[in-house]
Each structure stands twice: as C-alpha cells, then as structure tokens.
Amino acid sequence: MSLESVPPKYAQLVQALQRRIESGTYPPGSMLPSEHQLIGEFGVSRPTVVAALRVLREQGWIESQQGKGRFVRGRPAMAAVEQKRPGQAYLTMPETRSTGEVVEVGAVAAPNRVGVLLDVQPKSKVFLRRRLIARDGEPAELVSLWLPLELSEGTDLTSGEPLPQGFREHLQARKGVRFDHIVEQITARMPSADEAKQLAMPKNQPLLAVFGAVRDASGQPLAVVEVLLPADRHELEDAYPIG
C-alpha cells in the first residue's frame, strides 16, 4: 500500500498511531482507543478510522480480540528489515544524509537492461544521475538514477550538489508524478574497468547490481535506480511474512 508524500486522511491516521506506538504512548499489550474515541480526537469519519485500523492490523501493529477490542502488538519486527531494501532507501533518503559525490550527470544512451525497464527504444537517450557513496572514507556504493529525459526537465537533478530531498519527494514536487511500487532485480556480475576504479575494487572481484524499477499505479515505468555493491563488502537481507 502506497502512502504518498501528501497522504490521504486514513494514511495520516496510520502514521499518527504508529508514532504513538513507537514512542510508548500506546505500549505493547495496551488497548487501543475505540473507534468513537479516535473519531472524536482526530476529527475524521468512521470509514477513515476503519481503514486506518485495517492497515495497522494487516501490518502487524495491532490485533483484534473478539468481544474485547483492539490491542497493541508494537512495532513489527518486519518493519526495520524492510526499510533496508537498497532501491527504496535511495529513492526516499535525501542525498545530504550520506557522504558522496556526483560523478556523472546528463543525457546518455540507455543500457539494454535500463532501456527495457524504462520501456524505451534501444540506445534511446535517457537522463542519468550517478553518485559515488563513501563509507568510513572508502568508496562503497555506486548509485545511478535513470529517468526519461522529460522527467528530468525543470528539476535539480542536473546539479552537482547533493539533494536535500529524496528523489521521490523531489520528482513528486517538481513533476507531479506519483511513485506506487518498485520491482527489484538483483544480479551478480564482474565490474567494468571504470566501475572497478571508482569502487576501488579488484577487476576479478564480482559486484552485486540491484535494479529498482519504479512504476506508477498503472504500471507505467517512471525511473530506475541502480545500486552497485562490491560483493566482498556487502550482503543483502530481506524478510517476508509466511502466508
């Protein structure tokens, strides 16, 4: 479920209740306020409250007990793990929060995989913003944002300075696009000579390439985030519920 930067009322209520659970205002095991109490406090309709409670229950923040009410379970263990997904992290995190430099920006011919993910003709021109991320003073990740040229126009993505916003927030504000979901692909390959030099890694050491294809609610491609990780310095972890 996508919660946009200006979320609907039920999503705002979800976020408010999550903050209260995380802060201990509603500790694990406590009873959540009733629907009537939430309607009165937040000034929203009953359908809004019902929708918010459904999201919290589905995500594991609360549980319903027949005839007793809704009880707080706490912050789901899954939540912290899910935030580590590389594609999502670089779409939402401001560049100013990480140490790095912009190493390439401008119109380039789309590589085959990027062209397929953006649904453009082979070798079509697309916009590229590439940044080398450093950790502990050493190059660690090479992050590229690929966009159709028209989506880069009128944005600050051409700047060599780090953005104070995440890509998602910036593009939504400037272009009015709405990111809905990401299709993530992970492959392993050998680095090119330039990639090995930028990442200060041996040419015979493989890297992990994470591609996050960003789409709107209709499935139309909007952007591709590519994260290159030296395989000897990183491991990727994921978690998912068992249905």
XYZ file of N, CA and C in Angstrom:
729
model
N 0.845 -1.183 0.000
C 0.000 0.000 0.000
C 0.882 1.236 0.000
N 0.621 2.153 -0.931
C 1.469 3.314 -1.075
C 0.945 4.479 -0.266
N 1.795 5.051 0.594
C 1.440 6.240 1.350
C 2.193 7.401 0.728
N 1.492 8.292 0.002
C 2.151 9.350 -0.734
C 2.644 10.439 0.197
N 3.421 11.418 -0.396
C 4.009 12.472 0.419
C 2.944 13.372 1.022
N 1.786 13.497 0.355
C 0.641 14.171 0.959
C -0.445 13.104 1.091
N -0.387 12.309 2.150
C -1.220 11.119 2.227
C -2.678 11.440 2.508
N -3.584 10.548 2.103
C -4.991 10.715 2.459
C -5.179 10.615 3.966
N -6.390 10.946 4.431
C -6.615 11.044 5.876
C -6.368 9.729 6.602
N -6.759 8.613 5.994
C -6.565 7.342 6.708
C -5.074 7.056 6.874
N -4.246 7.432 5.857
C -2.807 7.198 5.948
C -2.180 8.114 6.992
N -2.672 9.340 7.104
C -2.190 10.242 8.149
C -2.490 9.670 9.532
N -3.678 9.076 9.670
C -4.038 8.471 10.952
C -3.161 7.258 11.239
N -2.872 6.458 10.222
C -1.964 5.322 10.388
C -0.622 5.802 10.923
N -0.075 6.833 10.310
C 1.233 7.338 10.723
C 1.202 7.898 12.139
N 0.112 8.593 12.504
C -0.006 9.159 13.848
C -0.056 8.051 14.903
N -0.804 7.001 14.620
C -0.910 5.898 15.579
C 0.398 5.110 15.653
N 1.086 4.962 14.523
C 2.383 4.287 14.549
C 3.376 5.053 15.418
N 3.363 6.379 15.301
C 4.278 7.190 16.117
C 3.974 7.026 17.604
N 2.695 6.939 17.948
C 2.324 6.780 19.357
C 2.749 5.409 19.877
N 2.636 4.397 19.047
C 3.064 3.055 19.456
C 4.577 3.024 19.644
N 5.313 3.622 18.719
C 6.773 3.617 18.794
C 7.280 4.425 19.990
N 6.571 5.500 20.335
C 7.007 6.350 21.446
C 6.634 5.785 22.810
N 5.778 4.750 22.827
C 5.356 4.167 24.090
C 4.075 4.757 24.639
N 3.481 5.719 23.917
C 2.191 6.265 24.346
C 1.146 5.148 24.402
N 1.207 4.261 23.419
C 0.388 3.047 23.420
C 1.352 1.864 23.515
N 1.694 1.395 24.704
C 2.675 0.315 24.836
C 2.097 -1.036 24.411
N 2.974 -1.996 24.075
C 2.508 -3.335 23.720
C 1.628 -3.929 24.817
N 0.515 -4.525 24.404
C -0.421 -5.133 25.344
C -1.536 -4.206 25.778
N -1.387 -2.906 25.529
C -2.438 -1.962 25.934
C -3.571 -1.969 24.916
N -4.722 -1.527 25.363
C -5.868 -1.457 24.473
C -5.829 -0.146 23.697
N -6.062 -0.248 22.407
C -6.119 0.937 21.568
C -7.430 1.691 21.837
N -7.430 3.024 21.732
C -8.692 3.754 21.879
C -9.754 3.219 20.921
N -10.992 3.350 21.299
C -12.090 2.843 20.491
C -12.241 3.674 19.217
N -13.005 3.156 18.277
C -13.289 3.908 17.048
C -13.903 5.259 17.381
N -14.851 5.266 18.321
C -15.522 6.504 18.697
C -14.522 7.519 19.260
N -13.595 7.054 20.082
C -12.591 7.952 20.659
C -11.665 8.514 19.581
N -11.271 7.682 18.639
C -10.381 8.138 17.568
C -11.091 9.135 16.653
N -12.358 8.882 16.376
C -13.131 9.818 15.562
C -13.180 11.189 16.230
N -13.424 11.200 17.536
C -13.519 12.460 18.258
C -12.185 13.184 18.354
N -11.112 12.437 18.623
C -9.815 13.077 18.804
C -9.240 13.620 17.502
N -9.358 12.855 16.427
C -8.718 13.249 15.172
C -9.661 13.974 14.213
N -10.949 14.017 14.541
C -11.894 14.735 13.693
C -12.057 14.136 12.315
N -12.095 12.812 12.242
C -12.242 12.128 10.957
C -13.502 11.268 10.979
N -13.854 10.734 9.837
C -15.057 9.918 9.724
C -14.789 8.485 10.163
N -15.860 7.739 10.409
C -15.694 6.340 10.810
C -15.019 5.508 9.716
N -15.377 5.679 8.409
C -14.664 4.909 7.377
C -13.162 5.166 7.377
N -12.753 6.408 7.682
C -11.331 6.722 7.750
C -10.664 5.945 8.877
N -11.304 5.901 10.044
C -10.761 5.169 11.187
C -10.712 3.677 10.890
N -11.768 3.154 10.315
C -11.815 1.721 9.995
C -10.701 1.348 9.024
N -10.476 2.192 8.003
C -9.422 1.915 7.029
C -8.047 1.948 7.680
N -7.814 2.919 8.563
C -6.523 3.022 9.240
C -6.275 1.817 10.137
N -7.287 1.389 10.876
C -7.133 0.244 11.767
C -6.895 -1.038 10.985
N -7.499 -1.133 9.819
C -7.284 -2.315 8.985
C -5.826 -2.390 8.536
N -5.261 -1.241 8.120
C -3.857 -1.212 7.703
C -2.942 -1.600 8.857
N -3.199 -1.043 10.041
C -2.371 -1.358 11.209
C -2.448 -2.841 11.566
N -3.626 -3.403 11.445
C -3.784 -4.826 11.750
C -3.053 -5.678 10.713
N -3.190 -5.335 9.418
C -2.549 -6.110 8.365
C -1.031 -6.026 8.444
N -0.515 -4.892 8.907
C 0.933 -4.718 9.012
C 1.493 -5.274 10.323
N 0.617 -5.695 11.241
C 1.075 -6.326 12.464
C 1.292 -5.408 13.647
N 0.810 -4.155 13.561
C 0.973 -3.217 14.672
C -0.037 -3.486 15.788
N -1.218 -3.945 15.427
C -2.274 -4.196 16.409
C -2.926 -5.536 16.097
N -3.729 -6.029 17.057
C -4.518 -7.234 16.832
C -5.904 -7.036 17.433
N -6.867 -7.692 16.837
C -8.240 -7.600 17.323
C -8.600 -8.858 18.090
N -9.237 -8.674 19.235
C -9.715 -9.801 20.029
C -11.230 -9.706 20.123
N -11.900 -10.735 19.642
C -13.351 -10.736 19.561
C -13.981 -10.431 20.912
N -14.830 -9.424 20.924
C -15.553 -9.067 22.127
C -14.761 -8.256 23.132
N -13.482 -7.994 22.866
C -12.646 -7.249 23.815
C -12.151 -5.923 23.255
N -11.771 -5.903 21.995
C -11.268 -4.677 21.392
C -9.977 -4.921 20.635
N -9.281 -3.827 20.366
C -8.028 -3.893 19.608
C -6.860 -3.619 20.558
N -5.835 -4.465 20.487
C -4.698 -4.363 21.386
C -3.417 -4.115 20.600
N -2.522 -3.383 21.225
C -1.258 -3.016 20.590
C -0.278 -4.183 20.662
N 0.315 -4.506 19.531
C 1.361 -5.528 19.496
C 2.747 -4.891 19.544
N 2.877 -3.667 19.044
C 4.167 -2.984 18.989
C 4.651 -2.871 17.566
N 5.827 -2.285 17.404
C 6.407 -2.143 16.081
C 6.750 -3.521 15.526
N 6.246 -3.869 14.340
C 6.526 -5.199 13.787
C 8.011 -5.399 13.543
N 8.484 -6.601 13.817
C 9.900 -6.899 13.577
C 10.247 -6.749 12.108
N 9.257 -6.959 11.232
C 9.486 -6.864 9.799
C 9.824 -5.458 9.362
N 9.309 -4.449 10.056
C 9.392 -3.074 9.570
C 10.833 -2.620 9.403
N 11.687 -2.904 10.369
C 13.070 -2.442 10.294
C 13.818 -3.107 9.148
N 13.521 -4.384 8.898
C 14.207 -5.100 7.825
C 13.792 -4.580 6.472
N 12.493 -4.345 6.297
C 12.000 -3.911 5.003
C 12.587 -2.569 4.586
N 12.931 -1.716 5.536
C 13.476 -0.418 5.204
C 14.890 -0.506 4.639
N 15.522 -1.663 4.714
C 16.895 -1.802 4.245
C 16.983 -2.075 2.755
N 15.890 -2.257 2.068
C 15.935 -2.552 0.649
C 16.620 -1.408 -0.087
N 17.685 -1.704 -0.851
C 18.505 -0.638 -1.427
C 17.744 0.319 -2.331
N 16.907 -0.224 -3.251
C 16.191 0.657 -4.167
C 15.317 1.657 -3.452
N 14.544 1.191 -2.494
C 13.650 2.070 -1.744
C 14.433 3.087 -0.928
N 15.541 2.659 -0.328
C 16.322 3.563 0.516
C 16.812 4.768 -0.271
N 17.312 4.547 -1.485
C 17.872 5.657 -2.250
C 16.802 6.514 -2.905
N 15.609 6.022 -3.017
C 14.516 6.852 -3.534
C 13.992 7.812 -2.488
N 14.054 7.424 -1.234
C 13.424 8.217 -0.179
C 14.411 9.014 0.664
N 15.667 8.595 0.728
C 16.628 9.256 1.613
C 17.272 10.456 0.926
N 17.289 11.638 1.542
C 17.995 12.788 0.963
C 19.470 12.479 0.751
N 20.034 12.971 -0.351
C 21.453 12.732 -0.619
C 22.340 13.364 0.450
N 21.866 14.430 1.065
C 22.670 15.123 2.078
C 22.919 14.267 3.309
N 22.209 13.147 3.458
C 22.395 12.287 4.625
C 23.530 11.289 4.446
N 24.105 11.222 3.267
C 25.206 10.294 3.028
C 26.393 11.052 2.446
N 27.584 10.516 2.651
C 28.797 11.123 2.133
C 29.053 10.598 0.731
N 29.238 11.503 -0.211
C 29.483 11.067 -1.573
C 29.618 12.240 -2.520
N 29.830 11.917 -3.790
C 29.964 12.953 -4.806
C 29.259 12.520 -6.084
N 28.742 13.519 -6.802
C 28.122 13.263 -8.094
C 29.239 13.079 -9.106
N 29.279 11.926 -9.769
C 30.361 11.626 -10.699
C 29.921 11.690 -12.154
N 28.613 11.708 -12.396
C 28.124 11.802 -13.771
C 26.688 12.302 -13.761
N 26.364 13.187 -14.696
C 25.007 13.689 -14.806
C 24.790 14.168 -16.237
N 23.634 13.836 -16.819
C 23.335 14.279 -18.171
C 22.614 13.217 -18.979
N 22.429 13.494 -20.278
C 21.743 12.585 -21.190
C 22.732 11.567 -21.743
N 22.369 10.293 -21.665
C 23.227 9.211 -22.164
C 22.353 8.179 -22.868
N 22.992 7.308 -23.643
C 22.270 6.203 -24.266
C 21.932 5.167 -23.205
N 20.682 4.723 -23.203
C 20.235 3.784 -22.175
C 20.880 2.414 -22.374
N 21.539 1.850 -21.321
C 21.998 0.464 -21.404
C 20.803 -0.464 -21.632
N 21.077 -1.643 -22.144
C 19.988 -2.544 -22.528
C 18.996 -2.804 -21.392
N 19.506 -3.175 -20.209
C 18.605 -3.502 -19.109
C 17.794 -2.285 -18.694
N 18.437 -1.126 -18.604
C 17.722 0.096 -18.215
C 16.672 0.448 -19.261
N 17.014 0.295 -20.547
C 16.047 0.587 -21.601
C 14.809 -0.282 -21.508
N 15.018 -1.560 -21.212
C 13.876 -2.468 -21.058
C 13.026 -2.063 -19.860
N 13.673 -1.739 -18.743
C 12.931 -1.387 -17.531
C 12.183 -0.069 -17.677
N 12.736 0.861 -18.482
C 12.059 2.142 -18.709
C 11.112 2.093 -19.904
N 11.114 0.958 -20.615
C 10.242 0.774 -21.783
C 10.528 1.827 -22.853
N 11.823 2.007 -23.183
C 12.213 2.917 -24.257
C 12.939 2.115 -25.332
N 13.066 2.707 -26.500
C 13.741 2.041 -27.602
C 15.217 1.853 -27.284
N 15.825 0.767 -27.802
C 17.252 0.527 -27.539
C 18.100 1.735 -27.922
N 19.059 2.060 -27.043
C 20.006 3.151 -27.240
C 19.356 4.534 -27.223
N 18.089 4.611 -26.803
C 17.452 5.925 -26.668
C 18.161 6.744 -25.603
N 18.098 8.053 -25.742
C 18.696 8.927 -24.739
C 17.809 8.975 -23.502
N 18.432 8.814 -22.347
C 17.740 8.935 -21.065
C 18.616 9.793 -20.160
N 18.040 10.241 -19.064
C 18.790 11.064 -18.124
C 19.439 10.180 -17.061
N 20.684 10.485 -16.735
C 21.421 9.726 -15.723
C 21.984 10.676 -14.671
N 21.774 10.333 -13.405
C 22.462 10.992 -12.289
C 23.153 9.893 -11.495
N 24.469 9.946 -11.432
C 25.243 8.881 -10.776
C 26.061 9.476 -9.643
N 26.034 8.801 -8.515
C 26.713 9.300 -7.326
C 27.516 8.179 -6.682
N 28.742 8.489 -6.297
C 29.608 7.532 -5.613
C 29.495 7.775 -4.114
N 29.050 6.758 -3.385
C 28.837 6.853 -1.946
C 30.071 6.321 -1.217
N 30.500 7.045 -0.211
C 31.655 6.616 0.585
C 31.217 6.289 2.003
N 31.846 5.281 2.585
C 31.610 4.923 3.978
C 32.969 4.710 4.649
N 33.143 5.339 5.800
C 34.414 5.270 6.527
C 35.580 5.712 5.652
N 35.313 6.704 4.806
C 36.365 7.263 3.975
C 36.718 6.454 2.752
N 36.009 5.346 2.484
C 36.296 4.481 1.351
C 35.082 4.408 0.424
N 35.288 4.336 -0.914
C 34.160 4.178 -1.833
C 33.433 2.873 -1.560
N 32.108 2.929 -1.491
C 31.356 1.745 -1.067
C 30.240 1.356 -2.039
N 29.579 2.326 -2.648
C 28.426 2.042 -3.498
C 28.389 3.046 -4.642
N 27.957 2.598 -5.796
C 27.759 3.463 -6.949
C 26.267 3.459 -7.259
N 25.623 4.610 -7.083
C 24.168 4.701 -7.191
C 23.800 5.539 -8.415
N 22.990 4.974 -9.301
C 22.570 5.678 -10.514
C 21.055 5.799 -10.561
N 20.586 6.982 -10.920
C 19.164 7.212 -11.155
C 18.979 7.455 -12.642
N 18.136 6.630 -13.267
C 17.854 6.746 -14.699
C 16.419 7.209 -14.874
N 16.199 8.208 -15.745
C 14.866 8.758 -15.974
C 14.642 9.025 -17.464
N 13.394 8.986 -17.932
C 13.104 9.556 -19.248
C 13.499 11.034 -19.242
N 14.021 11.522 -20.354
C 14.536 12.888 -20.400
C 13.516 13.918 -19.937
N 12.248 13.731 -20.325
C 11.233 14.733 -19.988
C 11.004 14.841 -18.486
N 11.274 13.770 -17.734
C 11.074 13.825 -16.289
C 12.204 14.569 -15.581
N 13.335 14.716 -16.238
C 14.453 15.432 -15.612
C 14.360 16.941 -15.819
N 13.579 17.368 -16.798
C 13.489 18.795 -17.115
C 12.802 19.557 -15.985
N 13.377 20.708 -15.618
C 12.790 21.530 -14.568
C 13.037 21.009 -13.163
N 14.026 20.120 -13.004
C 14.363 19.587 -11.687
C 15.776 20.029 -11.307
N 16.183 19.704 -10.089
C 17.540 19.989 -9.634
C 18.466 18.798 -9.798
N 18.025 17.785 -10.540
C 18.828 16.578 -10.676
C 20.095 16.816 -11.484
N 20.150 17.915 -12.249
C 21.350 18.221 -13.024
C 22.429 18.879 -12.168
N 22.107 19.234 -10.935
C 23.057 19.899 -10.051
C 24.133 18.929 -9.569
N 25.333 19.465 -9.380
C 26.400 18.650 -8.822
C 26.382 18.590 -7.313
N 25.453 19.329 -6.702
C 25.340 19.349 -5.253
C 24.380 18.255 -4.770
N 24.592 17.713 -3.575
C 23.661 16.699 -3.049
C 22.283 17.295 -2.817
N 21.265 16.509 -3.116
C 19.890 16.983 -2.963
C 19.456 16.907 -1.502
N 18.767 17.951 -1.006
C 18.261 17.910 0.370
C 16.989 17.094 0.503
N 16.477 16.579 -0.628
C 15.280 15.734 -0.637
C 15.627 14.384 -1.234
N 14.773 13.411 -0.987
C 14.886 12.154 -1.693
C 14.399 12.329 -3.122
N 14.824 11.422 -4.033
C 14.396 11.505 -5.420
C 12.871 11.517 -5.528
N 12.232 10.656 -4.755
C 10.775 10.531 -4.830
C 10.097 11.851 -4.481
N 10.495 12.441 -3.372
C 9.875 13.693 -2.943
C 10.142 14.809 -3.951
N 11.366 14.868 -4.462
C 11.728 15.927 -5.399
C 10.930 15.823 -6.694
N 10.830 14.607 -7.250
C 10.116 14.442 -8.508
C 8.615 14.635 -8.342
N 8.095 14.231 -7.199
C 6.666 14.457 -6.965
C 6.364 15.941 -6.864
N 7.258 16.697 -6.225
C 7.035 18.127 -6.070
C 7.202 18.864 -7.391
N 8.205 18.495 -8.184
C 8.513 19.235 -9.404
C 7.704 18.769 -10.624
N 7.441 17.463 -10.695
C 6.810 16.905 -11.899
C 5.415 16.350 -11.667
N 5.012 16.225 -10.405
C 3.663 15.737 -10.116
C 3.477 14.250 -10.319
N 4.584 13.493 -10.463
C 4.447 12.042 -10.641
C 4.217 11.381 -9.291
N 3.606 10.231 -9.292
C 3.302 9.508 -8.070
C 3.894 8.107 -8.141
N 4.931 7.866 -7.335
C 5.528 6.537 -7.274
C 4.578 5.610 -6.531
N 4.352 4.426 -7.083
C 3.439 3.479 -6.434
C 4.165 2.236 -5.932
N 5.029 1.656 -6.764
C 5.720 0.440 -6.330
C 7.045 0.286 -7.077
N 7.885 -0.594 -6.551
C 9.189 -0.880 -7.143
C 9.280 -2.377 -7.438
N 9.757 -2.700 -8.632
C 10.089 -4.084 -8.973
C 11.608 -4.182 -8.914
N 12.124 -4.966 -7.954
C 13.568 -5.008 -7.711
C 14.166 -6.286 -8.267
N 15.288 -6.135 -8.961
C 16.037 -7.262 -9.510
C 17.466 -7.192 -8.993
N 18.038 -8.333 -8.634
C 19.405 -8.386 -8.128
C 20.196 -9.385 -8.967
N 21.316 -8.936 -9.519
C 22.174 -9.818 -10.298
C 23.608 -9.681 -9.790
N 24.437 -10.646 -10.138
C 25.867 -10.589 -9.835
C 26.620 -10.588 -11.154
N 27.656 -9.745 -11.252
C 28.464 -9.684 -12.470
C 29.839 -9.118 -12.131
N 30.710 -9.182 -13.110
C 32.034 -8.599 -12.944
C 31.956 -7.107 -13.265
N 32.738 -6.280 -12.588
C 32.681 -4.846 -12.845
C 33.384 -4.471 -14.140
N 32.968 -3.347 -14.723
C 33.730 -2.785 -15.826
C 35.003 -2.157 -15.259
N 35.912 -1.763 -16.142
C 37.160 -1.153 -15.682
C 36.882 0.139 -14.916
N 35.927 0.957 -15.413
C 35.588 2.218 -14.743
C 34.945 1.962 -13.386
N 34.054 0.968 -13.312
C 33.388 0.654 -12.042
C 34.385 0.163 -11.007
N 35.316 -0.689 -11.435
C 36.326 -1.206 -10.512
C 37.198 -0.068 -9.983
N 37.529 0.882 -10.861
C 38.354 2.018 -10.438
C 37.599 2.910 -9.464
N 36.339 3.224 -9.779
C 35.557 4.105 -8.912
C 35.320 3.482 -7.545
N 35.093 2.172 -7.508
C 34.796 1.489 -6.254
C 36.041 0.943 -5.572
N 37.199 1.195 -6.162
C 38.471 0.744 -5.586
C 38.439 -0.745 -5.275
N 38.025 -1.533 -6.280
C 37.905 -2.972 -6.100
C 38.688 -3.691 -7.196
N 39.156 -4.913 -6.939
C 39.858 -5.677 -7.976
C 38.944 -5.976 -9.163
N 39.512 -6.027 -10.364
C 38.711 -6.299 -11.559
C 38.156 -7.720 -11.565
N 38.799 -8.617 -10.815
C 38.322 -10.005 -10.778
C 37.391 -10.286 -9.611
N 36.956 -9.229 -8.899
C 36.020 -9.368 -7.779
C 34.614 -9.026 -8.267
N 33.613 -9.906 -8.109
C 32.263 -9.599 -8.599
C 31.592 -8.510 -7.769
N 30.590 -7.911 -8.357
C 29.757 -6.962 -7.631
C 28.294 -7.371 -7.739
N 27.487 -6.864 -6.815
C 26.044 -7.064 -6.845
C 25.411 -5.843 -7.487
N 24.559 -6.067 -8.449
C 23.849 -4.982 -9.117
C 22.370 -5.079 -8.764
N 21.869 -4.070 -8.065
C 20.467 -4.022 -7.663
C 19.754 -3.007 -8.555
N 18.736 -3.463 -9.260
C 17.939 -2.582 -10.109
C 16.546 -2.452 -9.512
N 16.125 -1.221 -9.243
C 14.778 -0.965 -8.762
C 14.003 -0.197 -9.820
N 13.046 -0.869 -10.467
C 12.220 -0.229 -11.490
C 11.005 0.396 -10.812
N 10.917 1.711 -10.872
C 9.849 2.451 -10.195
C 8.679 2.630 -11.154
N 7.472 2.342 -10.686
C 6.285 2.435 -11.538
C 5.174 3.180 -10.813
N 4.265 3.743 -11.616
C 3.086 4.368 -11.015
C 2.008 3.309 -10.827
N 0.841 3.731 -10.372
C -0.216 2.769 -10.045
C -0.715 1.994 -11.258
N -0.538 2.560 -12.459
C -0.973 1.872 -13.675
C 0.082 0.924 -14.213
N 1.266 0.926 -13.592
C 2.348 0.073 -14.055
C 3.296 0.760 -15.014
N 3.090 2.040 -15.304
C 3.959 2.762 -16.229
C 5.312 3.028 -15.589
N 6.433 2.741 -16.289
C 7.761 2.991 -15.719
C 8.015 4.488 -15.548
N 8.591 4.858 -14.419
C 8.926 6.253 -14.136
C 10.425 6.464 -13.985
N 11.123 5.520 -13.401
C 12.550 5.673 -13.135
C 13.152 4.307 -12.845
N 14.466 4.266 -12.888
C 15.216 3.075 -12.495
C 16.342 3.517 -11.566
N 16.435 2.878 -10.416
C 17.554 3.094 -9.505
C 18.468 1.880 -9.598
N 19.744 2.130 -9.863
C 20.741 1.064 -9.947
C 21.759 1.265 -8.830
N 21.964 0.245 -8.017
C 22.931 0.310 -6.921
C 23.964 -0.790 -7.140
N 25.224 -0.394 -7.291
C 26.314 -1.347 -7.489
C 27.077 -1.503 -6.177
N 27.227 -2.742 -5.719
C 27.822 -3.048 -4.415
C 28.931 -4.074 -4.581
N 30.166 -3.758 -4.198
C 31.215 -4.793 -4.211
C 30.790 -5.991 -3.369
N 30.832 -7.173 -3.957
C 30.264 -8.351 -3.302
C 30.986 -8.735 -2.025
N 32.270 -8.370 -1.895
C 33.007 -8.758 -0.698
C 32.763 -7.817 0.470
N 32.001 -6.715 0.259
C 31.774 -5.737 1.324
C 30.311 -5.641 1.736
N 29.439 -6.364 1.038
C 28.012 -6.206 1.300
C 27.311 -7.558 1.323
N 26.231 -7.617 2.072
C 25.297 -8.725 1.967
C 23.897 -8.140 2.033
N 22.972 -8.737 1.298
C 21.614 -8.248 1.232
C 20.709 -9.152 2.049
N 19.874 -8.547 2.869
C 18.971 -9.290 3.738
C 17.540 -8.862 3.442
N 16.635 -9.797 3.418
C 15.230 -9.489 3.230
C 14.418 -10.339 4.179
N 13.204 -9.923 4.425
C 12.282 -10.684 5.272
C 10.887 -10.544 4.707
N 10.086 -11.572 4.866
C 8.727 -11.516 4.360
C 7.853 -12.439 5.189
N 6.575 -12.072 5.297
C 5.684 -12.912 6.099
C 5.391 -14.228 5.414
N 5.102 -15.243 6.196
C 4.684 -16.544 5.675
C 3.167 -16.590 5.698
N 2.584 -16.637 4.529
C 1.131 -16.593 4.450
C 0.515 -17.952 4.693
